[in-house]
PDB file of N, CA and C in Angstrom:
ATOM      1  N   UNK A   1      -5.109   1.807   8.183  1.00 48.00           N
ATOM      2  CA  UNK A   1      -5.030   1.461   6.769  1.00 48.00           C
ATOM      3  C   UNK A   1      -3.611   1.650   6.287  1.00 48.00           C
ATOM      4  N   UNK A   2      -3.101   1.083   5.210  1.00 54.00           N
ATOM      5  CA  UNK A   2      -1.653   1.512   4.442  1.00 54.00           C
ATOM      6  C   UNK A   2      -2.048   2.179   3.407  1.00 54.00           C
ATOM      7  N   UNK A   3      -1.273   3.149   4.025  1.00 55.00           N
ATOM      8  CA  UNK A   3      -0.569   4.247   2.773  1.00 55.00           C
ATOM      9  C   UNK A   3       0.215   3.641   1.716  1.00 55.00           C
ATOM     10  N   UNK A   4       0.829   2.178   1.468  1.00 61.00           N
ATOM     11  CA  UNK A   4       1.710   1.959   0.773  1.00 61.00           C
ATOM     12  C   UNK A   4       2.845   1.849   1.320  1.00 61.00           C
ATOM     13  N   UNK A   5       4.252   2.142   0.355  1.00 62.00           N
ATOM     14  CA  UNK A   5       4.748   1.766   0.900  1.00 62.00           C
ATOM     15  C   UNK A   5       5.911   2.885   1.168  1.00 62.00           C
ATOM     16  N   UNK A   6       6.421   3.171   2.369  1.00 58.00           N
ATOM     17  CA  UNK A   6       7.186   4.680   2.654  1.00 58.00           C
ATOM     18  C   UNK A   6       8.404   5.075   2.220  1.00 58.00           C
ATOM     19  N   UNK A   7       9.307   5.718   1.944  1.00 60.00           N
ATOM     20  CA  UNK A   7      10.443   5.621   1.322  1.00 60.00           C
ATOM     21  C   UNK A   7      11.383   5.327   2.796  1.00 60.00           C
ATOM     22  N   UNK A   8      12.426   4.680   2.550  1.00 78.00           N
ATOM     23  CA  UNK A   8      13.197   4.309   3.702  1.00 78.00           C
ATOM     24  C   UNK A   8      13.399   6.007   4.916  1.00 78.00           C
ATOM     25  N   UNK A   9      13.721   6.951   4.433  1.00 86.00           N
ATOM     26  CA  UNK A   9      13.844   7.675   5.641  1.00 86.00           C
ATOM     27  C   UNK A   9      12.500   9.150   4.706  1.00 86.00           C
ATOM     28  N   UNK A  10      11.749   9.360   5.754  1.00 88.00           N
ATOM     29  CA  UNK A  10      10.379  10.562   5.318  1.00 88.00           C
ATOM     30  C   UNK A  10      10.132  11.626   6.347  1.00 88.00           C
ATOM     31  N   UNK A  11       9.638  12.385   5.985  1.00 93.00           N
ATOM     32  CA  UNK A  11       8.875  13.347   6.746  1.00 93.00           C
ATOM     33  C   UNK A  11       7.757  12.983   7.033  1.00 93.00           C
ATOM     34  N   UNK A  12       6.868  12.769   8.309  1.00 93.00           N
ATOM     35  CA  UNK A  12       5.708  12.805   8.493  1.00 93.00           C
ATOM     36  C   UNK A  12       5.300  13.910   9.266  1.00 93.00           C
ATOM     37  N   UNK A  13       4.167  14.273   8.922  1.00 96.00           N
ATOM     38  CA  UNK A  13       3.458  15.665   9.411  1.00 96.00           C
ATOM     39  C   UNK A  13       1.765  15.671   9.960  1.00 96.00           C
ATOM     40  N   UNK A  14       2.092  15.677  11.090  1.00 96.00           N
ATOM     41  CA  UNK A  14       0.550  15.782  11.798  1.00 96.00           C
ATOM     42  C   UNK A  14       0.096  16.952  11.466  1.00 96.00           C
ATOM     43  N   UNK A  15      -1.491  17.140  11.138  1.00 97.00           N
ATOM     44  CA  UNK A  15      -1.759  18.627  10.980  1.00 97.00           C
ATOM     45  C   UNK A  15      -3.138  18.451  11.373  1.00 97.00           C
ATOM     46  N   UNK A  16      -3.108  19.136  12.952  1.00 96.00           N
ATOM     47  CA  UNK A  16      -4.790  19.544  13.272  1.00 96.00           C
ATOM     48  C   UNK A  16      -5.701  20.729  13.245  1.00 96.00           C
ATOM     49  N   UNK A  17      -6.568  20.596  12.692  1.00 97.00           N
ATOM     50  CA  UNK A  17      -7.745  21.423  12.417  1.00 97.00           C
ATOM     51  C   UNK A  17      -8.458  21.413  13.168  1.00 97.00           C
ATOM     52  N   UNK A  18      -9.392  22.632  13.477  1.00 96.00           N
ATOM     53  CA  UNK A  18     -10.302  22.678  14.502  1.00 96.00           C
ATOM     54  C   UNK A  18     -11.479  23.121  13.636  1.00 96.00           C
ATOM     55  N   UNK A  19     -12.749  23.585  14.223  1.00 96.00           N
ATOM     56  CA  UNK A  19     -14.081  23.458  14.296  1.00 96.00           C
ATOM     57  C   UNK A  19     -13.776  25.048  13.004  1.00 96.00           C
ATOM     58  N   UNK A  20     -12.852  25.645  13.115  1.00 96.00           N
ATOM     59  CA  UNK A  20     -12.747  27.071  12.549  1.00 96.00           C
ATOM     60  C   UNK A  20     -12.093  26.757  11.299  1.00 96.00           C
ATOM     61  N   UNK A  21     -11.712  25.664  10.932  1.00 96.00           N
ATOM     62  CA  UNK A  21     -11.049  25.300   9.743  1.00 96.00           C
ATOM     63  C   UNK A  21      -9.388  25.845   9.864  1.00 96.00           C
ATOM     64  N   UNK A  22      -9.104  26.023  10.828  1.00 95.00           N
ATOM     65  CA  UNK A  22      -7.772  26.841  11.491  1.00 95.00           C
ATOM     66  C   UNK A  22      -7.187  25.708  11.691  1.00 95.00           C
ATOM     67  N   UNK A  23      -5.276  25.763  11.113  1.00 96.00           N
ATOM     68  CA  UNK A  23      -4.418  24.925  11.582  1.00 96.00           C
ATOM     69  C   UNK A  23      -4.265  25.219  13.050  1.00 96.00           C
ATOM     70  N   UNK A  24      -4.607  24.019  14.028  1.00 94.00           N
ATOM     71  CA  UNK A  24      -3.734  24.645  15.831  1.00 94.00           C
ATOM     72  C   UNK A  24      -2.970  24.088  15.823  1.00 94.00           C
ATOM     73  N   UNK A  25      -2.406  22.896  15.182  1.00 95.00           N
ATOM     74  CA  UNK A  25      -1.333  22.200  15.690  1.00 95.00           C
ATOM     75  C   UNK A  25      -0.505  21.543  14.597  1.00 95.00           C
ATOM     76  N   UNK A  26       0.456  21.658  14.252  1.00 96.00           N
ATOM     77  CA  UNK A  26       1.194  20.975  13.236  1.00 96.00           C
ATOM     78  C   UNK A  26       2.416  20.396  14.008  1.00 96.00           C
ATOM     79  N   UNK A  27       3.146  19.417  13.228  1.00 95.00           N
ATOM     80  CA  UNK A  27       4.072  18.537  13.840  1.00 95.00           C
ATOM     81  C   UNK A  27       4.440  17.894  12.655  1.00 95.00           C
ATOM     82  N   UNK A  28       5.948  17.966  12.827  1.00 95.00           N
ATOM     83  CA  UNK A  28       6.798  17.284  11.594  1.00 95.00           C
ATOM     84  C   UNK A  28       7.922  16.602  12.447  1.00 95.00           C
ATOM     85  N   UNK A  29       8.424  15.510  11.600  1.00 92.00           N
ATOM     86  CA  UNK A  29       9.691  14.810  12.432  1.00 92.00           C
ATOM     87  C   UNK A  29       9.566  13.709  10.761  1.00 92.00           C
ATOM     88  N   UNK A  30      11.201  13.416  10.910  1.00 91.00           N
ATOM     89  CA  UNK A  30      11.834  12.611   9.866  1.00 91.00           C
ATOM     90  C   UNK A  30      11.994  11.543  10.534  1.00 91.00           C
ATOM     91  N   UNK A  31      11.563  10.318   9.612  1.00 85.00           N
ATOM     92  CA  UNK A  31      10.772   8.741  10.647  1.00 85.00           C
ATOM     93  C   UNK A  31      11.962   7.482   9.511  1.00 85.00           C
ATOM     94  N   UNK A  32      12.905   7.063  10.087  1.00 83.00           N
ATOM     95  CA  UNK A  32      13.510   5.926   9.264  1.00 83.00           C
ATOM     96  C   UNK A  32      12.623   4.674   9.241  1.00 83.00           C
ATOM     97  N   UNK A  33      11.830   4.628   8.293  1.00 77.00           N
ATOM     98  CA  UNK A  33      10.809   3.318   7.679  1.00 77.00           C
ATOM     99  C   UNK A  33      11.537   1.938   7.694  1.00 77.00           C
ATOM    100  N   UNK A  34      11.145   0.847   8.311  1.00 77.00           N
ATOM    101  CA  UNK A  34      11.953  -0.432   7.997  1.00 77.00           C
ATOM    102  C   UNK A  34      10.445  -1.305   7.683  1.00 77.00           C
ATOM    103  N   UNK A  35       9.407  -1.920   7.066  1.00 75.00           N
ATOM    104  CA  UNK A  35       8.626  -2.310   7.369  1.00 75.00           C
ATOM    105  C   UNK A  35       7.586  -1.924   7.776  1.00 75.00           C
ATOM    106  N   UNK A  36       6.734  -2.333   7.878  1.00 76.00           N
ATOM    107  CA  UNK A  36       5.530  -1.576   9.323  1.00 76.00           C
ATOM    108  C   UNK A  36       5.962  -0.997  10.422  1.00 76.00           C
ATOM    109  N   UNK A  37       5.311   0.442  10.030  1.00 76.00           N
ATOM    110  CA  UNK A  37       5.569   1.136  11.717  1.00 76.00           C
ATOM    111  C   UNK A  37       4.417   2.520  11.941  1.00 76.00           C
ATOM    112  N   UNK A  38       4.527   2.658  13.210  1.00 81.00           N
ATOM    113  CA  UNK A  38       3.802   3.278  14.072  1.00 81.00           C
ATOM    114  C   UNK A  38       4.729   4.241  13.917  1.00 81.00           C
ATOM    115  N   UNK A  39       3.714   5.827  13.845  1.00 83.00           N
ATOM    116  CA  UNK A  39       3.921   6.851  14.359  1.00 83.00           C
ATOM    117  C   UNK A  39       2.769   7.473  15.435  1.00 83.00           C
ATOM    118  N   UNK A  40       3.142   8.018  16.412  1.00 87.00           N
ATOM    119  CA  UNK A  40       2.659   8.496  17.394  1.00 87.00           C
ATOM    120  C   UNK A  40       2.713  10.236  17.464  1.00 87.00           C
ATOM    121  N   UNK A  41       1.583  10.958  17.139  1.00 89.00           N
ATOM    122  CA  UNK A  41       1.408  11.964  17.025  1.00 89.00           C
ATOM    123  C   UNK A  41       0.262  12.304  18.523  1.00 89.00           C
ATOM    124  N   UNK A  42       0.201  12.988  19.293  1.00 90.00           N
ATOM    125  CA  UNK A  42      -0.915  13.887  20.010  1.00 90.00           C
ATOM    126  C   UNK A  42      -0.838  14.840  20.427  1.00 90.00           C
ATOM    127  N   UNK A  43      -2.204  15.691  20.913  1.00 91.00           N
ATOM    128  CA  UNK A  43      -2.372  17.089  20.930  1.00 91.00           C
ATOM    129  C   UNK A  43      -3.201  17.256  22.158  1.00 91.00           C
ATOM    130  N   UNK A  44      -2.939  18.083  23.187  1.00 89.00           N
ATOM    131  CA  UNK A  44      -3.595  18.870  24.114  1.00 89.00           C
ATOM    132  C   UNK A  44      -4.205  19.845  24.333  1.00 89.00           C
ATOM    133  N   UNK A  45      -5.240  20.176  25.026  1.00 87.00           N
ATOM    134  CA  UNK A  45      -5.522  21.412  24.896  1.00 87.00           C
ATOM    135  C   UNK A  45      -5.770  21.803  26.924  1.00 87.00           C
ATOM    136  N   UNK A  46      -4.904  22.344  27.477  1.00 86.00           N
ATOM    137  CA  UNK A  46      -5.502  22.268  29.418  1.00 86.00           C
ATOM    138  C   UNK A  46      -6.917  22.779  29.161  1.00 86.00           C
ATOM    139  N   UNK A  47      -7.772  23.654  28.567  1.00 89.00           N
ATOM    140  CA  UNK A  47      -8.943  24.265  28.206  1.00 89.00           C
ATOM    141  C   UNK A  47      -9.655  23.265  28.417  1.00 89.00           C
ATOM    142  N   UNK A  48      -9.284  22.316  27.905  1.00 90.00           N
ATOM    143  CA  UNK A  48     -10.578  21.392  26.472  1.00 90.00           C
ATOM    144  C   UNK A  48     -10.427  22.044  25.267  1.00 90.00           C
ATOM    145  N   UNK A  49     -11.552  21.388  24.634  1.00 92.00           N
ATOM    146  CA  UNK A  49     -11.314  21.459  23.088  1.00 92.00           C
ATOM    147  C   UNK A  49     -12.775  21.831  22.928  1.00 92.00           C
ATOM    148  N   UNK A  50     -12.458  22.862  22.117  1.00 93.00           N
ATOM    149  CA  UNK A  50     -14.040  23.382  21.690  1.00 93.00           C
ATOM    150  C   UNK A  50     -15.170  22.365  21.166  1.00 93.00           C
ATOM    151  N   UNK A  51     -16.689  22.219  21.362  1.00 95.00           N
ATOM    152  CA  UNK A  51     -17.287  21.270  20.717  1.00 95.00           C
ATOM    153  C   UNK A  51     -17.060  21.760  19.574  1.00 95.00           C
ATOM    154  N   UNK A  52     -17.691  20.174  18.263  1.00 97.00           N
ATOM    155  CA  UNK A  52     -17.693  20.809  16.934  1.00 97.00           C
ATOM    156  C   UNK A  52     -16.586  19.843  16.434  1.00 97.00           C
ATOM    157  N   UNK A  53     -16.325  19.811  15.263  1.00 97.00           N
ATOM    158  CA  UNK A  53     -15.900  18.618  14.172  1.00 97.00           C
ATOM    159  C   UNK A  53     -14.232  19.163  14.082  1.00 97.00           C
ATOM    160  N   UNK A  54     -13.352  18.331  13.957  1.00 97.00           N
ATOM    161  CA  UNK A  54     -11.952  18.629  13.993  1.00 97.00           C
ATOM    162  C   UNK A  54     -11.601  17.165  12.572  1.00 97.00           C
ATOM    163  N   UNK A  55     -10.178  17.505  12.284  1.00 97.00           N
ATOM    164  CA  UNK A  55      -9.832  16.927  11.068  1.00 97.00           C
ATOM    165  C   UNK A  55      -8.507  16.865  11.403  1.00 97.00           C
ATOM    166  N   UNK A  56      -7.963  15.650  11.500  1.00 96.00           N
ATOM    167  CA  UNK A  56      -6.394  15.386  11.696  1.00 96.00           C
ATOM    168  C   UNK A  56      -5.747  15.033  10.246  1.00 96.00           C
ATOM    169  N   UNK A  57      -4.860  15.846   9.162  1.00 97.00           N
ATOM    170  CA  UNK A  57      -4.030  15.274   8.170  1.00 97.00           C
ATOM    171  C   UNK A  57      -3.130  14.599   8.759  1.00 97.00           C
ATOM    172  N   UNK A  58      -2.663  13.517   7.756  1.00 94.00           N
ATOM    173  CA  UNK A  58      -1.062  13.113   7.992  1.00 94.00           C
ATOM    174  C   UNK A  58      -0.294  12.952   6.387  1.00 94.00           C
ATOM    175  N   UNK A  59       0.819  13.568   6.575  1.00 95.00           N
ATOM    176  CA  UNK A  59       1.047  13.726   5.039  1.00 95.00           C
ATOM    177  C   UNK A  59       2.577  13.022   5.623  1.00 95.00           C
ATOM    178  N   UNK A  60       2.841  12.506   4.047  1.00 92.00           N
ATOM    179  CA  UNK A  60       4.086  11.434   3.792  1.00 92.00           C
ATOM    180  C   UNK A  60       5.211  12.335   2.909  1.00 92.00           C
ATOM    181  N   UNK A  61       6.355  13.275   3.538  1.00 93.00           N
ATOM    182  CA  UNK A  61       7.398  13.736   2.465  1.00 93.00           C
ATOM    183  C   UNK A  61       6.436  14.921   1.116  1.00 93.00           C
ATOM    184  N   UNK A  62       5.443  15.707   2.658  1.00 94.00           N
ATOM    185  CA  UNK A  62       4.369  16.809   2.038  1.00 94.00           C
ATOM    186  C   UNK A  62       3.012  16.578   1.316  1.00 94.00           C
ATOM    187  N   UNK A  63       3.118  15.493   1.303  1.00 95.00           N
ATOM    188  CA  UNK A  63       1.935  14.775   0.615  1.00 95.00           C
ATOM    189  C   UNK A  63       0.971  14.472   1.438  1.00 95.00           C
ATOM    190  N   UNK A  64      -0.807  14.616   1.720  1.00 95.00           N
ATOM    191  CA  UNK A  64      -1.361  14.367   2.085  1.00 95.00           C
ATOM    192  C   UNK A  64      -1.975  12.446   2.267  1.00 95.00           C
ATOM    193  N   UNK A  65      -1.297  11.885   2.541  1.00 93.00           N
ATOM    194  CA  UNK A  65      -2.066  10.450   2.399  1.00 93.00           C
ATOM    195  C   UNK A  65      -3.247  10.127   3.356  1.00 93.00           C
ATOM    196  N   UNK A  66      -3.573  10.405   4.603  1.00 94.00           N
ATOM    197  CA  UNK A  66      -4.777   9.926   5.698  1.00 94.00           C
ATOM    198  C   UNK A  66      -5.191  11.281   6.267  1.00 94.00           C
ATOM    199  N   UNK A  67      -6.603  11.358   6.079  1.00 97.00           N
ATOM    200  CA  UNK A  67      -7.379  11.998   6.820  1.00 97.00           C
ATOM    201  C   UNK A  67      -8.590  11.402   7.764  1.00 97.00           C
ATOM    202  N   UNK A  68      -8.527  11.752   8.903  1.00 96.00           N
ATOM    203  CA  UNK A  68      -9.237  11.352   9.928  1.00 96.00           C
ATOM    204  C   UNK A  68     -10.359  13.030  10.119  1.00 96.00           C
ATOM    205  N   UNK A  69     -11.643  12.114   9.932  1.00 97.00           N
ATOM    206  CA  UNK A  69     -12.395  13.726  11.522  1.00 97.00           C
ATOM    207  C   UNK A  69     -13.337  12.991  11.839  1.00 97.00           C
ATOM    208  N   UNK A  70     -12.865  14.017  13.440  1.00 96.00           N
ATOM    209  CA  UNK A  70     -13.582  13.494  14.415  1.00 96.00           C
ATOM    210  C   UNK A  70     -14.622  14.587  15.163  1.00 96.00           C
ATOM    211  N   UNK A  71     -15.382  13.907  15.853  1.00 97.00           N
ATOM    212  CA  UNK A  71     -16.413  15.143  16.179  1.00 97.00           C
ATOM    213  C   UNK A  71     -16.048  15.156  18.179  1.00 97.00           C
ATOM    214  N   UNK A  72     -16.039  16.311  18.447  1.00 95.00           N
ATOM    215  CA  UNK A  72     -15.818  16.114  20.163  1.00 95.00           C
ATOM    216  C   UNK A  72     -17.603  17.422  20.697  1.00 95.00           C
ATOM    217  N   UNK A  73     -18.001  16.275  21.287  1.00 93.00           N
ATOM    218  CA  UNK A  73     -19.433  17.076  22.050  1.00 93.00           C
ATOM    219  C   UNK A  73     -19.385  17.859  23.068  1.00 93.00           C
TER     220      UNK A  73
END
């Protein structure tokens, strides 16, 4: 989906949640916007990942714009 439209240079910030409502993973990086673009955020775990419902933010220059959750069995 679009967020709109980004300011030429932003912060984007991955922020994953787990089943505990606990941040495990955050990720920031400053993204120069020209148009449509892809950011590529992912997360590992060598374990696995606990079952139970997880919630990925992505916020634009601290701002929350897309939330995703997903459930892993």
């Amino acid at each position: 989906s679009n967020a709109g439209t980004a300011p030429v240079n932003a912060q984007v910030t991955a922020r994953w949640i787990g089943p505990d409502s606990a941040v495990f993973n955050e990720e920031s990086r400053a993204q120069d916007f020209k148009g449509t673009q892809f950011v590529n955020f992912r997360v590992a775990d060598p374990k696995g990942f606990k079952p139970g419902g997880y919630k990925l933010e992505v916020a634009l220059n601290g701002s929350t714009v897309q939330v995703r959750e997903f459930t892993i069995h």
